[in-house]
Short mmCIF file of N, CA and C in Angstrom, two decimals:
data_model
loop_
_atom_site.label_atom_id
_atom_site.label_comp_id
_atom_site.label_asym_id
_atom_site.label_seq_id
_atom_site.Cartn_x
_atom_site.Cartn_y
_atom_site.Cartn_z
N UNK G 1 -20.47 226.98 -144.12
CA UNK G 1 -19.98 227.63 -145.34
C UNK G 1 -21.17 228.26 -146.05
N UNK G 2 -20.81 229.22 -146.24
CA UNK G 2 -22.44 230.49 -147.17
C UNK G 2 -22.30 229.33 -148.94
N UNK G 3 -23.04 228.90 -149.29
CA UNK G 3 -23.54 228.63 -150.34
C UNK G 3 -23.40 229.47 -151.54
N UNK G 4 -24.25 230.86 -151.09
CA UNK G 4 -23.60 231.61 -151.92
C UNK G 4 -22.45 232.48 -152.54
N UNK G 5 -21.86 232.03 -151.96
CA UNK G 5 -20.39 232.09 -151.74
C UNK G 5 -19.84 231.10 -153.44
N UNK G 6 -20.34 230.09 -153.05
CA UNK G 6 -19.98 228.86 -154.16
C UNK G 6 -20.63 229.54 -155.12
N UNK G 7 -21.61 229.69 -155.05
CA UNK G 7 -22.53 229.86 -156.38
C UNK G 7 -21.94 230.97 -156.87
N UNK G 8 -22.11 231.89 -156.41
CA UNK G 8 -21.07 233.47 -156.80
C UNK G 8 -19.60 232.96 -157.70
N UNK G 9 -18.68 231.93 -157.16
CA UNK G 9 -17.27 231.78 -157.78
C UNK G 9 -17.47 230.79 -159.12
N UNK G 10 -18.94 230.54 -159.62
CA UNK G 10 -19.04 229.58 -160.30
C UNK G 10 -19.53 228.00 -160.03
N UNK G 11 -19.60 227.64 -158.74
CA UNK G 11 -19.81 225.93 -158.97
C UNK G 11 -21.30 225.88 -159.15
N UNK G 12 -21.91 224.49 -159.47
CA UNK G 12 -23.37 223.99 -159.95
C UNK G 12 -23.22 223.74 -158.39
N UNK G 13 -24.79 223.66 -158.28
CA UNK G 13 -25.58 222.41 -157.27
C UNK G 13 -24.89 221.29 -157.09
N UNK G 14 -24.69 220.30 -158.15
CA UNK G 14 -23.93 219.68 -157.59
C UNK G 14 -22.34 219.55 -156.92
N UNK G 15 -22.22 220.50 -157.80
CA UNK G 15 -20.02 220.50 -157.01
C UNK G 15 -20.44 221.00 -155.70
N UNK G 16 -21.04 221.90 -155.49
CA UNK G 16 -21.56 223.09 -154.14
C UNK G 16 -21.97 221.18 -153.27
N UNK G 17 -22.85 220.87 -153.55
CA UNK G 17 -23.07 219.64 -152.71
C UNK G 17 -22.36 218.92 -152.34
N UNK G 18 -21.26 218.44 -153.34
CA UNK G 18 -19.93 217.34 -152.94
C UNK G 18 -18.91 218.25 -152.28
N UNK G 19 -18.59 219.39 -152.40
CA UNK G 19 -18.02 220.14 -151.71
C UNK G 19 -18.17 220.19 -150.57
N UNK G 20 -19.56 220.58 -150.27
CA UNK G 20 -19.63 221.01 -149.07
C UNK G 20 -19.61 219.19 -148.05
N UNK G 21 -19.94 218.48 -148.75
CA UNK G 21 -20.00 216.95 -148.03
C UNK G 21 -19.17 216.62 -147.47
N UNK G 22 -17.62 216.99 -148.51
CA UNK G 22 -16.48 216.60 -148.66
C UNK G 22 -15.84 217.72 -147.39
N UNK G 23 -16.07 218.58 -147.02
CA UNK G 23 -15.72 219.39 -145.81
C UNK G 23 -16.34 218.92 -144.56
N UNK G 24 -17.21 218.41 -144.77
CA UNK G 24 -17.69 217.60 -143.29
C UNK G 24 -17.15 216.34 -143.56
N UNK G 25 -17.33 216.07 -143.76
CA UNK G 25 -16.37 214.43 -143.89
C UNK G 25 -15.05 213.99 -144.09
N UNK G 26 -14.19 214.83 -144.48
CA UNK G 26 -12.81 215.04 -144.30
C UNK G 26 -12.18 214.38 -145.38
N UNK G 27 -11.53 213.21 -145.36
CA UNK G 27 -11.14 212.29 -146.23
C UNK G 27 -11.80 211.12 -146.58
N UNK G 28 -12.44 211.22 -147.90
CA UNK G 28 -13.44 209.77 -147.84
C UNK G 28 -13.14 209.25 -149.39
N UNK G 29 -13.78 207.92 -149.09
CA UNK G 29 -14.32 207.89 -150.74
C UNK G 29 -15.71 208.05 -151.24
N UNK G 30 -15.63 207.62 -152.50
CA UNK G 30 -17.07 207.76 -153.25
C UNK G 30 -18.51 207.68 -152.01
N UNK G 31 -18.50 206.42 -151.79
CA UNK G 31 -19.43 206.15 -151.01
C UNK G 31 -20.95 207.08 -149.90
N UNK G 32 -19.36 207.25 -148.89
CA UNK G 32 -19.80 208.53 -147.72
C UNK G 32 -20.32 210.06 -148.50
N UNK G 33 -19.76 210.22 -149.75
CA UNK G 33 -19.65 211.44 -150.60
C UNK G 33 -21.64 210.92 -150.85
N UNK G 34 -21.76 209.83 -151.53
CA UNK G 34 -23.20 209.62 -152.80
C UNK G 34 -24.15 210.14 -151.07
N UNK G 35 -24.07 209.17 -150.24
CA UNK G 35 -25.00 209.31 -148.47
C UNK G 35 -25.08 210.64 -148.56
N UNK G 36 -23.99 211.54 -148.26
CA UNK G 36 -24.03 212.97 -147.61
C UNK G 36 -24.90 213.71 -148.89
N UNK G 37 -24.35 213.45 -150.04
CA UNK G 37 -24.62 215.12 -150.96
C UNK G 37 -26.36 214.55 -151.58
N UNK G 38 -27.09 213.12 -151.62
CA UNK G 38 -28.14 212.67 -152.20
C UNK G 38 -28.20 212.36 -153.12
N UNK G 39 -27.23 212.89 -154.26
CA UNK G 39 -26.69 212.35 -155.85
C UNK G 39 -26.57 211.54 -156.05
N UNK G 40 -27.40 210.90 -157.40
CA UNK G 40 -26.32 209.78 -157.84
C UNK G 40 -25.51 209.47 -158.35
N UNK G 41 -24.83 208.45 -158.31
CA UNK G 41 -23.74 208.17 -158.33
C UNK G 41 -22.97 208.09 -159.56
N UNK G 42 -23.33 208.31 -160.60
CA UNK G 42 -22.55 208.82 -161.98
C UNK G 42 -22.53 210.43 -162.16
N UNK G 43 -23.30 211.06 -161.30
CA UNK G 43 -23.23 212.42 -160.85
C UNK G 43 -22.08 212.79 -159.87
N UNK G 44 -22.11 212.55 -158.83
CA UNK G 44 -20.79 212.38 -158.03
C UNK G 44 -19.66 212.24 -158.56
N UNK G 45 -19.15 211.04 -159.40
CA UNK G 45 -17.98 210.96 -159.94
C UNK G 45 -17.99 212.09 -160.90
N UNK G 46 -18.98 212.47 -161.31
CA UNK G 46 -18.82 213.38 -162.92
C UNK G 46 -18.24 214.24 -162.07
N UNK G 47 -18.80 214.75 -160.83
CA UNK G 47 -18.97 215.87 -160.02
C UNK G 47 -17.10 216.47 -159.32
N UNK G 48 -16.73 214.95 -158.68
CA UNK G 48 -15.33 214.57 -158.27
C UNK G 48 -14.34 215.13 -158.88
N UNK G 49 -14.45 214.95 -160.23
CA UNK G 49 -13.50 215.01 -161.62
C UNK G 49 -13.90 216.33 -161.74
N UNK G 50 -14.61 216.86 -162.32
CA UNK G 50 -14.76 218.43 -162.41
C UNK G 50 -14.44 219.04 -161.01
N UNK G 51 -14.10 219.40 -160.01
CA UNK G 51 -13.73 219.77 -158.93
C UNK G 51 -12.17 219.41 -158.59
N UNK G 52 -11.87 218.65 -158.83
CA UNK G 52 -10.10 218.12 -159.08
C UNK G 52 -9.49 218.97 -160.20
N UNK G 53 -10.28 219.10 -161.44
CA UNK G 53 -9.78 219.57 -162.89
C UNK G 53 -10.04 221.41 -161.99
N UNK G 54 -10.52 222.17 -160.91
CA UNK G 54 -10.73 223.34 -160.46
C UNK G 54 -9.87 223.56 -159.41
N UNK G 55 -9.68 222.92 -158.59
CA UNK G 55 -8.48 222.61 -157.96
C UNK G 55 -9.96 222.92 -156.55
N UNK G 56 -10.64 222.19 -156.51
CA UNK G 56 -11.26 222.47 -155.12
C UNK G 56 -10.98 220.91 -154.58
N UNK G 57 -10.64 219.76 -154.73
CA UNK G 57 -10.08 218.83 -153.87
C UNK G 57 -9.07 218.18 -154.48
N UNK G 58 -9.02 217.26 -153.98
CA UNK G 58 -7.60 216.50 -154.53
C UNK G 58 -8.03 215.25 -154.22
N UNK G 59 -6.95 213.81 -153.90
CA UNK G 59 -7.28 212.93 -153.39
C UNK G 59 -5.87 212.31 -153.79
N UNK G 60 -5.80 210.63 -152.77
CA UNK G 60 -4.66 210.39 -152.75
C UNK G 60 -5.42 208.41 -153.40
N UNK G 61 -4.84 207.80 -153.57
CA UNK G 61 -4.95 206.59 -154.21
C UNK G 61 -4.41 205.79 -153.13
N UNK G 62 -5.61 204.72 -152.49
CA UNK G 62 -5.60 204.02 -151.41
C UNK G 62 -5.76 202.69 -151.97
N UNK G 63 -4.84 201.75 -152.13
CA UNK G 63 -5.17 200.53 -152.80
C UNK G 63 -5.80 200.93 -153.82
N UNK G 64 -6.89 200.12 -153.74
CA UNK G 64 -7.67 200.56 -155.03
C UNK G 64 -9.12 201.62 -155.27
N UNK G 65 -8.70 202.34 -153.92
CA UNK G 65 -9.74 203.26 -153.58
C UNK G 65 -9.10 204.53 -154.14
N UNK G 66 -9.72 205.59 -154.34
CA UNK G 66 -9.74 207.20 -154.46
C UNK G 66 -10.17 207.56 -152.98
N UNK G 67 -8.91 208.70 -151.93
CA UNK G 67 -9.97 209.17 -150.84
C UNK G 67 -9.53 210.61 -151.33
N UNK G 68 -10.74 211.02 -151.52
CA UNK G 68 -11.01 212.59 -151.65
C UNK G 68 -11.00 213.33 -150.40
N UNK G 69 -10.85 214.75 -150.63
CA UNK G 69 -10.49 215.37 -149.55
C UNK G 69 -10.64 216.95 -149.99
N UNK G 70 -11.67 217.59 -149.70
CA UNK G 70 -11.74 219.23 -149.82
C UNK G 70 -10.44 219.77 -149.33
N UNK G 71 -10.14 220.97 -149.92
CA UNK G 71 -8.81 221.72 -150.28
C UNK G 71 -9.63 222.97 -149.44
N UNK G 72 -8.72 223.77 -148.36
CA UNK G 72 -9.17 225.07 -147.60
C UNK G 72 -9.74 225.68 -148.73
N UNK G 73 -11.20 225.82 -147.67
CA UNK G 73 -11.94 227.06 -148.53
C UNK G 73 -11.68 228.56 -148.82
N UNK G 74 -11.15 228.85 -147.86
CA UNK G 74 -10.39 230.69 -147.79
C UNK G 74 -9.24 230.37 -149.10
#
């Protein structure tokens, strides 16, 4: 995925990072997300929530987990 692409439609460094994590990794939670993008982890969630409120992922409620999941980029 071109980066600048993201940066051009508006996202920070960090959404561009959980984004792009969240496309290689498919459906995850928090966890696999903090490993892949290097953030920490009150960054990530800030990051999660602003990207849901944009409509670039979603996620479904697993017990008591959140698994996130990037939304097609086109």
């Amino acid at each position: 995925m071109d980066v600048e692409i993201l940066e051009d439609i508006g996202l920070t460094n960090a959404e561009i990072k959980v984004y792009l994590a969240l496309l290689e990794l498919g459906n995850s939670t928090a966890g696999p997300i903090l490993e892949r993008s290097g953030l920490q982890n009150s960054v990530v969630h800030m990051t999660l929530h602003k990207l849901l409120d944009k409509g670039f992922i979603t996620y479904v409620k697993e017990g008591k987990w959140n698994k996130y999941q990037a939304t097609n980029p086109k």
